[in-house]
Amino acid sequence: MKMRIVADSSANLLEMKDVEFASVPLHIIVGERDYADTAEIDLAAFQQHLRDYKGKTTTAAPSPGEWEEAFGDADVIFCLTLTGAMSGTHNSAVIAGESYESEHPGAKVYVLDSLSTGPEIYLLAEKTRELILAGMEPEKIYEEIRAYHQTTHLYFSLASVDNFAKNGRVSHVIAKGIGLMGIRIVGTASPEGTLDFKGKCRGDKKALALILEKMKELGYKGGRVVIAHNQNEEAALQLKMRIEELFGFFNGVIHPERALCCYYAEPGSVMVGFEA
Ligand code: X90
């Protein structure tokens, strides 16, 4: 039985060892240009274009066809998506799953709404991989992933929410004043899969301290951590150091965001997924 993990590009994940994996790109539209968020994208040039471009920019979910193509010829697909409360990506995956199952009798597509994005999807993908490699049955794997999902969280520190506001995903009132003088907005993914702002901080140091405080409040005890950043490896490393100080080790990974996350979590931002 051929099993495959498929996640959208908001997971900042391009490949996985020892299992079948595919990433499905969201799209970022800057003027005439449609950037598909794949491994081929030149992130530096993309971000430069975003900075320079003064007109309207937007994003788009992958089409059901793009999802289906990524399913390949697998018998069982674990499909992990960006929150359906903020994007059509999840819906598109559900449609693709139904179509794939009807075209491939016996095949099964499990579509899980992460109600989150980025590092939290990354954690779910890692867990799915672990369960596949352990030789578990698909139905049991899906059950375990859903149970694991109850223990994972996302926190973030954003340097600006302009692109959220421009695309009608947060109000202009909230957006105002952020992005000025090193103000960071700290927030989390709500249980419904929407942005839940927890506080404004001056500078990374305070933002990271607030994130760490929230992590401990939620019961973080040194579990797996995934940190994604947009041109702010320094903040990611600071958080890693603070976790090491507290727990004696850092069980995690740090990586740059891919294009979709870079668009919304603008330069200076940090996203943290963790188990509690
Ligand atoms: O066009 C589309 O369908 C894509 C819309 C995507 C909206 C969410 C992107 C989030 C990127 C930003 C920081 C964390 C947000 C947490 C949301 C629950 C990352």
CSV table of C-alpha atoms and ligand atoms in Angstrom, one decimal:
chain,number,residue,atom,x,y,z
A,1,MET,CA,0.0,0.0,0.0
A,2,LYS,CA,1.5,3.3,-1.1
A,3,MET,CA,1.1,6.1,1.4
A,4,ARG,CA,1.9,9.7,0.7
A,5,ILE,CA,1.9,12.9,2.7
A,6,VAL,CA,0.7,16.1,0.9
A,7,ALA,CA,0.8,19.5,2.5
A,8,ASP,CA,0.3,23.0,1.0
A,9,SER,CA,3.2,25.4,0.8
A,10,SER,CA,2.2,27.3,3.9
A,11,ALA,CA,3.9,24.5,5.8
A,12,ASN,CA,7.3,25.7,4.6
A,13,LEU,CA,8.2,22.1,3.9
A,14,LEU,CA,9.6,20.9,0.5
A,15,GLU,CA,10.7,17.4,1.1
A,16,MET,CA,10.6,14.6,3.6
A,17,LYS,CA,13.1,11.7,4.0
A,18,ASP,CA,12.0,8.0,3.6
A,19,VAL,CA,8.3,8.7,2.8
A,20,GLU,CA,6.5,9.9,-0.3
A,21,PHE,CA,5.8,13.6,0.1
A,22,ALA,CA,4.5,16.4,-2.1
A,23,SER,CA,4.0,20.2,-1.5
A,24,VAL,CA,1.2,22.0,-3.2
A,25,PRO,CA,1.9,25.7,-3.9
A,26,LEU,CA,-0.3,28.6,-3.0
A,27,HIS,CA,0.0,31.5,-5.3
A,28,ILE,CA,1.1,35.1,-4.7
A,29,ILE,CA,0.0,37.6,-7.3
A,30,VAL,CA,2.1,40.7,-7.6
A,31,GLY,CA,0.9,42.8,-10.5
A,32,GLU,CA,1.1,40.8,-13.7
A,33,ARG,CA,3.2,38.1,-12.0
A,34,ASP,CA,1.8,34.9,-10.5
A,35,TYR,CA,4.4,33.3,-8.2
A,36,ALA,CA,3.7,29.7,-7.5
A,37,ASP,CA,5.2,28.9,-4.0
A,38,THR,CA,7.5,26.1,-5.1
A,39,ALA,CA,11.1,25.2,-4.6
A,40,GLU,CA,11.9,27.0,-7.8
A,41,ILE,CA,10.9,30.4,-6.4
A,42,ASP,CA,13.7,32.9,-5.9
A,43,LEU,CA,12.7,34.1,-2.5
A,44,ALA,CA,15.1,37.1,-2.4
A,45,ALA,CA,13.9,38.4,-5.8
A,46,PHE,CA,10.3,37.7,-4.8
A,47,GLN,CA,10.6,39.7,-1.6
A,48,GLN,CA,12.3,42.5,-3.5
A,49,HIS,CA,9.5,42.6,-6.0
A,50,LEU,CA,7.0,42.8,-3.1
A,51,ARG,CA,8.8,45.7,-1.5
A,52,ASP,CA,9.1,47.6,-4.8
A,53,TYR,CA,5.6,47.0,-6.2
A,54,LYS,CA,3.2,49.7,-5.3
A,55,GLY,CA,0.0,48.3,-6.7
A,56,LYS,CA,-2.4,45.6,-5.4
A,57,THR,CA,-1.0,42.2,-4.4
A,58,THR,CA,-3.0,39.2,-3.4
A,59,THR,CA,-2.8,35.4,-2.8
A,60,ALA,CA,-4.7,32.5,-4.1
A,61,ALA,CA,-5.4,28.9,-2.9
A,62,PRO,CA,-4.3,26.0,-5.0
A,63,SER,CA,-6.9,24.6,-7.3
A,64,PRO,CA,-8.4,21.1,-6.8
A,65,GLY,CA,-6.4,20.1,-9.9
A,66,GLU,CA,-3.1,21.1,-8.3
A,67,TRP,CA,-3.9,19.1,-5.2
A,68,GLU,CA,-4.9,16.0,-7.3
A,69,GLU,CA,-1.8,16.2,-9.3
A,70,ALA,CA,0.2,16.1,-6.0
A,71,PHE,CA,-1.7,12.9,-4.9
A,72,GLY,CA,0.2,11.1,-7.7
A,73,ASP,CA,-0.8,7.4,-7.7
A,74,ALA,CA,-0.8,6.8,-4.0
A,75,ASP,CA,-3.4,4.5,-2.4
A,76,VAL,CA,-3.6,6.4,0.8
A,77,ILE,CA,-3.0,10.2,1.1
A,78,PHE,CA,-2.7,12.2,4.2
A,79,CYS,CA,-3.5,15.8,3.2
A,80,LEU,CA,-2.6,18.6,5.6
A,81,THR,CA,-4.0,22.0,4.9
A,82,LEU,CA,-3.8,25.6,6.0
A,83,THR,CA,-6.7,26.8,8.1
A,84,GLY,CA,-10.0,26.6,6.2
A,85,ALA,CA,-11.2,29.7,8.1
A,86,MET,CA,-8.8,31.9,6.3
A,87,SER,CA,-8.3,30.3,2.9
A,88,GLY,CA,-10.0,28.2,0.2
A,89,THR,CA,-7.0,25.9,0.3
A,90,HIS,CA,-8.7,23.4,2.6
A,91,ASN,CA,-11.9,23.4,0.5
A,92,SER,CA,-10.0,22.8,-2.6
A,93,ALA,CA,-8.2,19.8,-1.0
A,94,VAL,CA,-11.6,18.3,0.0
A,95,ILE,CA,-12.9,18.6,-3.5
A,96,ALA,CA,-9.7,17.0,-4.9
A,97,GLY,CA,-9.9,14.2,-2.3
A,98,GLU,CA,-13.5,13.3,-3.4
A,99,SER,CA,-12.6,13.4,-7.0
A,100,TYR,CA,-9.4,11.3,-6.5
A,101,GLU,CA,-11.4,8.7,-4.5
A,102,SER,CA,-14.0,8.4,-7.2
A,103,GLU,CA,-11.4,8.0,-9.9
A,104,HIS,CA,-9.3,5.6,-7.9
A,105,PRO,CA,-11.6,2.9,-6.4
A,106,GLY,CA,-10.1,1.7,-3.1
A,107,ALA,CA,-8.0,4.8,-2.6
A,108,LYS,CA,-8.4,6.9,0.5
A,109,VAL,CA,-7.7,10.6,1.0
A,110,TYR,CA,-7.7,11.9,4.5
A,111,VAL,CA,-7.9,15.7,4.6
A,112,LEU,CA,-7.0,17.4,7.9
A,113,ASP,CA,-7.6,21.1,8.4
A,114,SER,CA,-4.7,22.2,10.6
A,115,LEU,CA,-6.8,25.2,11.8
A,116,SER,CA,-3.4,26.8,11.7
A,117,THR,CA,-0.4,27.1,9.3
A,118,GLY,CA,3.4,27.0,8.9
A,119,PRO,CA,5.2,25.2,11.8
A,120,GLU,CA,2.1,23.6,13.1
A,121,ILE,CA,1.4,21.8,9.8
A,122,TYR,CA,5.1,21.0,9.8
A,123,LEU,CA,4.7,19.2,13.1
A,124,LEU,CA,1.7,17.3,11.9
A,125,ALA,CA,3.6,16.2,8.8
A,126,GLU,CA,6.5,15.0,11.0
A,127,LYS,CA,4.1,13.0,13.1
A,128,THR,CA,2.4,11.5,10.1
A,129,ARG,CA,5.8,10.4,8.7
A,130,GLU,CA,6.8,8.8,12.0
A,131,LEU,CA,3.5,6.8,12.1
A,132,ILE,CA,3.8,5.7,8.5
A,133,LEU,CA,7.4,4.5,9.1
A,134,ALA,CA,6.2,2.7,12.2
A,135,GLY,CA,4.0,0.6,9.9
A,136,MET,CA,0.7,1.7,11.3
A,137,GLU,CA,-2.6,1.1,9.5
A,138,PRO,CA,-4.0,4.3,7.7
A,139,GLU,CA,-7.2,4.6,9.8
A,140,LYS,CA,-5.1,4.3,13.0
A,141,ILE,CA,-2.6,6.8,11.7
A,142,TYR,CA,-5.4,9.3,11.0
A,143,GLU,CA,-6.8,8.8,14.5
A,144,GLU,CA,-3.3,9.4,16.0
A,145,ILE,CA,-2.7,12.5,14.0
A,146,ARG,CA,-5.9,14.0,15.1
A,147,ALA,CA,-5.1,13.2,18.7
A,148,TYR,CA,-1.6,14.7,18.3
A,149,HIS,CA,-3.2,17.8,16.7
A,150,GLN,CA,-4.9,18.5,20.1
A,151,THR,CA,-1.5,18.9,21.6
A,152,THR,CA,0.1,21.2,19.0
A,153,HIS,CA,0.0,25.0,18.9
A,154,LEU,CA,1.1,28.0,16.8
A,155,TYR,CA,2.4,31.3,18.1
A,156,PHE,CA,3.8,34.1,16.0
A,157,SER,CA,5.4,37.5,16.2
A,158,LEU,CA,4.5,39.7,13.2
A,159,ALA,CA,6.4,42.8,12.2
A,160,SER,CA,3.5,44.0,10.1
A,161,VAL,CA,0.0,42.9,9.3
A,162,ASP,CA,-0.4,45.2,6.2
A,163,ASN,CA,-0.8,42.4,3.8
A,164,PHE,CA,-3.5,40.8,5.9
A,165,ALA,CA,-5.4,44.1,6.1
A,166,LYS,CA,-5.0,44.7,2.3
A,167,ASN,CA,-6.5,41.3,1.6
A,168,GLY,CA,-9.4,41.8,4.1
A,169,ARG,CA,-8.1,39.2,6.5
A,170,VAL,CA,-7.7,41.6,9.5
A,171,SER,CA,-9.2,45.1,10.0
A,172,HIS,CA,-7.3,48.2,9.1
A,173,VAL,CA,-7.8,49.4,12.6
A,174,ILE,CA,-5.7,46.6,14.0
A,175,ALA,CA,-3.1,46.9,11.3
A,176,LYS,CA,-2.5,50.6,12.0
A,177,GLY,CA,0.5,51.3,14.1
A,178,ILE,CA,2.0,47.9,13.7
A,179,GLY,CA,5.2,47.9,11.7
A,180,LEU,CA,6.2,51.2,13.2
A,181,MET,CA,9.2,51.5,15.4
A,182,GLY,CA,9.9,47.8,15.9
A,183,ILE,CA,6.4,47.0,17.2
A,184,ARG,CA,5.7,43.3,17.1
A,185,ILE,CA,2.3,41.8,17.3
A,186,VAL,CA,2.1,38.5,19.1
A,187,GLY,CA,-0.7,36.1,18.4
A,188,THR,CA,-1.8,32.6,18.0
A,189,ALA,CA,-4.2,30.5,15.9
A,190,SER,CA,-7.6,30.4,17.6
A,191,PRO,CA,-9.4,27.1,18.1
A,192,GLU,CA,-11.5,28.1,15.1
A,193,GLY,CA,-8.5,28.7,12.9
A,194,THR,CA,-8.4,32.5,12.9
A,195,LEU,CA,-5.9,35.1,14.0
A,196,ASP,CA,-6.0,35.7,17.7
A,197,PHE,CA,-3.9,38.6,18.7
A,198,LYS,CA,-2.4,38.4,22.2
A,199,GLY,CA,-0.4,41.5,22.6
A,200,LYS,CA,1.8,44.3,21.1
A,201,CYS,CA,5.5,44.4,22.1
A,202,ARG,CA,8.3,46.7,21.4
A,203,GLY,CA,11.0,44.7,19.8
A,204,ASP,CA,11.8,41.0,19.4
A,205,LYS,CA,13.1,40.4,22.8
A,206,LYS,CA,9.8,41.2,24.5
A,207,ALA,CA,7.8,39.4,21.8
A,208,LEU,CA,9.8,36.3,22.3
A,209,ALA,CA,9.5,36.5,26.1
A,210,LEU,CA,5.7,36.7,25.6
A,211,ILE,CA,5.7,33.7,23.3
A,212,LEU,CA,7.7,31.7,25.8
A,213,GLU,CA,5.4,32.7,28.6
A,214,LYS,CA,2.4,31.6,26.5
A,215,MET,CA,4.2,28.3,25.7
A,216,LYS,CA,4.7,27.6,29.4
A,217,GLU,CA,1.1,28.5,30.2
A,218,LEU,CA,0.0,26.0,27.6
A,219,GLY,CA,2.1,23.3,29.3
A,220,TYR,CA,5.2,23.3,27.1
A,221,LYS,CA,7.8,21.1,28.7
A,222,GLY,CA,10.6,20.8,26.2
A,223,GLY,CA,8.7,19.0,23.4
A,224,ARG,CA,9.3,19.4,19.7
A,225,VAL,CA,9.5,23.0,18.4
A,226,VAL,CA,9.5,24.2,14.8
A,227,ILE,CA,10.5,27.9,14.2
A,228,ALA,CA,10.1,29.6,10.8
A,229,HIS,CA,11.3,33.1,10.3
A,230,ASN,CA,11.3,35.8,7.6
A,231,GLN,CA,14.8,37.2,7.5
A,232,ASN,CA,15.1,37.0,11.3
A,233,GLU,CA,17.2,34.0,12.1
A,234,GLU,CA,18.6,36.0,15.0
A,235,ALA,CA,15.2,36.0,16.8
A,236,ALA,CA,14.7,32.3,16.0
A,237,LEU,CA,18.2,31.6,17.6
A,238,GLN,CA,17.3,33.7,20.6
A,239,LEU,CA,14.2,31.7,21.2
A,240,LYS,CA,16.2,28.5,20.8
A,241,MET,CA,18.7,29.7,23.4
A,242,ARG,CA,15.9,30.6,25.9
A,243,ILE,CA,14.4,27.2,25.5
A,244,GLU,CA,17.8,25.6,26.0
A,245,GLU,CA,18.3,27.6,29.2
A,246,LEU,CA,14.9,26.5,30.5
A,247,PHE,CA,15.0,22.8,29.6
A,248,GLY,CA,18.6,22.0,29.0
A,249,PHE,CA,18.1,21.1,25.3
A,250,PHE,CA,16.3,22.3,22.2
A,251,ASN,CA,14.3,19.6,20.3
A,252,GLY,CA,13.5,21.4,17.2
A,253,VAL,CA,14.3,22.9,13.8
A,254,ILE,CA,14.7,26.4,12.5
A,255,HIS,CA,14.1,27.4,8.9
A,256,PRO,CA,13.2,30.3,6.6
A,257,GLU,CA,9.6,30.7,5.6
A,258,ARG,CA,8.6,30.0,2.0
A,259,ALA,CA,6.8,32.5,-0.1
A,260,LEU,CA,3.2,32.3,1.2
A,261,CYS,CA,4.3,32.7,4.8
A,262,CYS,CA,6.7,35.5,3.8
A,263,TYR,CA,3.9,37.4,2.2
A,264,TYR,CA,1.7,37.5,5.3
A,265,ALA,CA,4.4,37.1,8.0
A,266,GLU,CA,6.4,40.0,6.7
A,267,PRO,CA,10.2,40.5,7.1
A,268,GLY,CA,11.2,40.3,10.8
A,269,SER,CA,8.4,37.9,11.7
A,270,VAL,CA,8.8,34.6,13.5
A,271,MET,CA,6.4,31.6,13.7
A,272,VAL,CA,6.6,29.0,16.3
A,273,GLY,CA,4.9,25.6,16.4
A,274,PHE,CA,5.2,23.4,19.5
A,275,GLU,CA,3.9,20.4,21.3
A,276,ALA,CA,2.4,20.9,24.8
B,1,X90,O1,-5.2,33.3,-0.6
B,1,X90,C1,-5.3,32.4,0.2
B,1,X90,O2,-6.3,31.6,0.1
B,1,X90,C2,-4.3,32.3,1.3
B,1,X90,C3,-4.7,33.0,2.5
B,1,X90,C4,-3.7,32.6,3.6
B,1,X90,C5,-4.1,33.3,4.9
B,1,X90,C6,-3.2,32.9,6.1
B,1,X90,C7,-1.8,32.8,5.9
B,1,X90,C8,-0.9,32.8,7.1
B,1,X90,C9,0.6,32.9,6.8
B,1,X90,C10,1.0,34.3,8.9
B,1,X90,C11,1.1,34.2,10.4
B,1,X90,C12,0.3,33.3,11.1
B,1,X90,C13,-1.2,33.3,10.9
B,1,X90,C14,-2.0,32.3,11.7
B,1,X90,C15,-3.4,32.0,11.1
B,1,X90,C16,-4.2,31.1,11.9
B,1,X90,C17,1.3,33.1,8.1
